[in-house]
XYZ file of N, CA and C in Angstrom:
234
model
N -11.780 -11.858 -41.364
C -11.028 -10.723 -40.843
C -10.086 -11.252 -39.756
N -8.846 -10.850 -39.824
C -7.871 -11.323 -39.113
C -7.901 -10.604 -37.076
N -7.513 -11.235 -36.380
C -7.888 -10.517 -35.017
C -7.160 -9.453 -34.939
N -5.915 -9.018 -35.141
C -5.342 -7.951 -35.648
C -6.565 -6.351 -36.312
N -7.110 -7.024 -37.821
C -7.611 -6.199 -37.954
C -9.453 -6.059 -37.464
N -9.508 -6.976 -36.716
C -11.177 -7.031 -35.624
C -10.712 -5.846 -34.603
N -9.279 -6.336 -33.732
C -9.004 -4.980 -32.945
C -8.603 -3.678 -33.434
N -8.126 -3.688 -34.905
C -8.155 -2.201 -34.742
C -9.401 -1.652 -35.401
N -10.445 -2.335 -35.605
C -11.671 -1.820 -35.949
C -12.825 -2.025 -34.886
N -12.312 -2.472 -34.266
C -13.003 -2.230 -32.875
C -12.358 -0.801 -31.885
N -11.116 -0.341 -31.952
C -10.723 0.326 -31.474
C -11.152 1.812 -32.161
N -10.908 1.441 -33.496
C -11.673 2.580 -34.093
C -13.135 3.300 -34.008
N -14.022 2.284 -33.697
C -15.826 2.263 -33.560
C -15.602 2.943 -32.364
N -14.931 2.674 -31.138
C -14.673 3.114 -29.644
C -14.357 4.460 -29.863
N -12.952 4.845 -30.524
C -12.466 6.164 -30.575
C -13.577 6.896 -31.272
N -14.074 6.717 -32.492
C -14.896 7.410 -33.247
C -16.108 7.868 -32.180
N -17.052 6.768 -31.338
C -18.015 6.614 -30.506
C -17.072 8.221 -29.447
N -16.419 8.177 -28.758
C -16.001 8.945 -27.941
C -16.049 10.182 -28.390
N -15.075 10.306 -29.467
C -15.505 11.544 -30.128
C -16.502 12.318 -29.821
N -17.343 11.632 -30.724
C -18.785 12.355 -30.977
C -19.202 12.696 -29.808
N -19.331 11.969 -28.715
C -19.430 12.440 -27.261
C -18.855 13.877 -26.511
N -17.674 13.981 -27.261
C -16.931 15.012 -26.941
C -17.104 16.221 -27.375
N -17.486 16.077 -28.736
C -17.710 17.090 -29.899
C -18.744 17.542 -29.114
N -19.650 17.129 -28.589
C -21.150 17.717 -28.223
C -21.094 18.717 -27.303
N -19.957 18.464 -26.128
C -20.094 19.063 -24.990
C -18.692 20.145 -25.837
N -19.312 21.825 -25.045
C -18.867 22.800 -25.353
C -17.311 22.841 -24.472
N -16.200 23.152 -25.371
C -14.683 23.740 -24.947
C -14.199 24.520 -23.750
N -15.258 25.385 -24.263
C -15.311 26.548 -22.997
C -16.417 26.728 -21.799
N -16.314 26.972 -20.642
C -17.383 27.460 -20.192
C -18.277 28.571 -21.026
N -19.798 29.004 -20.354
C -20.494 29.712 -21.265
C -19.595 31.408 -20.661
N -19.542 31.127 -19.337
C -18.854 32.844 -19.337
C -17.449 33.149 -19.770
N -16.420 32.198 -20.105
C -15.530 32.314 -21.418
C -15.891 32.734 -22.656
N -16.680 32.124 -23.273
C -16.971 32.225 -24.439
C -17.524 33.729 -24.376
N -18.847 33.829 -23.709
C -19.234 35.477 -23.703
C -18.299 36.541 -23.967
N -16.716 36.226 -22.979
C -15.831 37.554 -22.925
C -15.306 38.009 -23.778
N -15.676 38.835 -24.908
C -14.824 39.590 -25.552
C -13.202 39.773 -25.850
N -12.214 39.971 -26.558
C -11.514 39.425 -26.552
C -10.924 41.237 -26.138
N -9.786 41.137 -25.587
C -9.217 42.835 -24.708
C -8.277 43.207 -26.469
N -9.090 44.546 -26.301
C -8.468 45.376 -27.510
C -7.412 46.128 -27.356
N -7.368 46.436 -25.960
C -6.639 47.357 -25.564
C -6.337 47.193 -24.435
N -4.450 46.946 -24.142
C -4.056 46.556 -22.579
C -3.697 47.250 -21.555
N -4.053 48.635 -22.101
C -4.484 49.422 -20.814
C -5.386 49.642 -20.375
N -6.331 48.664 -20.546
C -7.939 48.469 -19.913
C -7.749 47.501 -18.852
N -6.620 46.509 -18.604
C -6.168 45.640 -17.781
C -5.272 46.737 -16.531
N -4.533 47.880 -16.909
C -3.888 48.381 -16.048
C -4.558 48.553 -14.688
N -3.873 48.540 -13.692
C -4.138 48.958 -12.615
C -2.890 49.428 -11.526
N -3.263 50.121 -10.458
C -2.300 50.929 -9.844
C -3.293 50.405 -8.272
N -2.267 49.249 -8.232
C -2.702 48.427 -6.785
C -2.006 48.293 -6.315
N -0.571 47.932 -6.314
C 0.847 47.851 -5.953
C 0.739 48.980 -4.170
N 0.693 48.127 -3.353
C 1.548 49.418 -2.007
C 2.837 49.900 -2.414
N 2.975 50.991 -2.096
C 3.847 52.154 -1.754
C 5.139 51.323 -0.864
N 5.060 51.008 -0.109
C 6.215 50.336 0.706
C 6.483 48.654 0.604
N 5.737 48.046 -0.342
C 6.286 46.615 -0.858
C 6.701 47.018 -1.872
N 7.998 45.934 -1.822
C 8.604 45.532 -3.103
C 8.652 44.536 -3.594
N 8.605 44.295 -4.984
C 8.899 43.000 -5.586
C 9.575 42.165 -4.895
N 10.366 42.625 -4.373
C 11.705 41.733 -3.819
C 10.743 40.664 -2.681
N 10.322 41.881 -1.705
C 9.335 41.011 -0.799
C 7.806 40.301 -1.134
N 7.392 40.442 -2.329
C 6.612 39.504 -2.954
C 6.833 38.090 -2.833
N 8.376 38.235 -3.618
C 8.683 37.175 -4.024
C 9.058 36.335 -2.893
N 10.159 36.892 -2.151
C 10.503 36.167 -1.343
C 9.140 35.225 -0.193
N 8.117 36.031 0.148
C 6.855 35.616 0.275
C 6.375 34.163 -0.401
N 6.327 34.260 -1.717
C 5.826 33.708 -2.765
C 6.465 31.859 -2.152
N 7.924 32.462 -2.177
C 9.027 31.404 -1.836
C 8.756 30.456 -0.780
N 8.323 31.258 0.577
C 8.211 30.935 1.622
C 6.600 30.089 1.279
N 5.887 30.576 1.040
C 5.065 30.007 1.180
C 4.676 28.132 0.500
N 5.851 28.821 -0.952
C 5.858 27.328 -1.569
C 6.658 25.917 -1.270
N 7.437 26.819 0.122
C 8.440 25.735 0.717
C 7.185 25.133 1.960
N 6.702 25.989 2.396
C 6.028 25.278 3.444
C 4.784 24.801 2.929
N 4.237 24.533 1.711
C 3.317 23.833 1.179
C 4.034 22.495 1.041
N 5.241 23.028 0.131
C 5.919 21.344 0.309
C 6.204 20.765 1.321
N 6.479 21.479 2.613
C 6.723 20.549 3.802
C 5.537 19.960 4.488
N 4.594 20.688 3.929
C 3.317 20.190 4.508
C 3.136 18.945 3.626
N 3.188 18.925 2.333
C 3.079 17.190 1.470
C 3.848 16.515 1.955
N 5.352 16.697 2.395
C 5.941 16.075 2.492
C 5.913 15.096 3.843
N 5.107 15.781 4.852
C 4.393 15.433 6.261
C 3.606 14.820 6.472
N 2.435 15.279 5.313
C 1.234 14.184 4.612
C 1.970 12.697 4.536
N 2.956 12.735 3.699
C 3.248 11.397 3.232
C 3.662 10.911 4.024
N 4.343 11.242 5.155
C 5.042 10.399 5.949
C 4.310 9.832 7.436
């Protein structure tokens, strides 16, 4: 057998070996799997929203906050 094909049949025994390792352990957590799948998406509705926020100020929020996360990495690094 040529070393060529020793490594890719060694690489194969490895990948195959892993596999099976993988296959065993479950995809999902167990309380994923339990949840039912939503039939109906007004079972998700809700009426949480304040009266005097707006989207507008969500977002802009949202903004602020993701600039000063980055300035904080960016502080880290330096």
């Amino acid at each position: 057998m040529s070393p060529v094909d020793q490594l890719i049949q060694a690489l194969s025994q490895s990948l195959m070996r892993h596999y099976r390792t993988l296959a065993a352990v479950p995809a999902l957590p167990p309380s994923v799997r339990r949840t039912a799948p939503v039939q109906d998406l007004a079972t998700l509705a809700a009426d949480f929203w304040p009266e005097d926020e707006t989207a507008d100020a969500v977002i802009a929020y949202l903004a602020q906050q993701r600039h000063a996360d980055r300035s904080d990495l960016m502080d880290e690094r330096w």
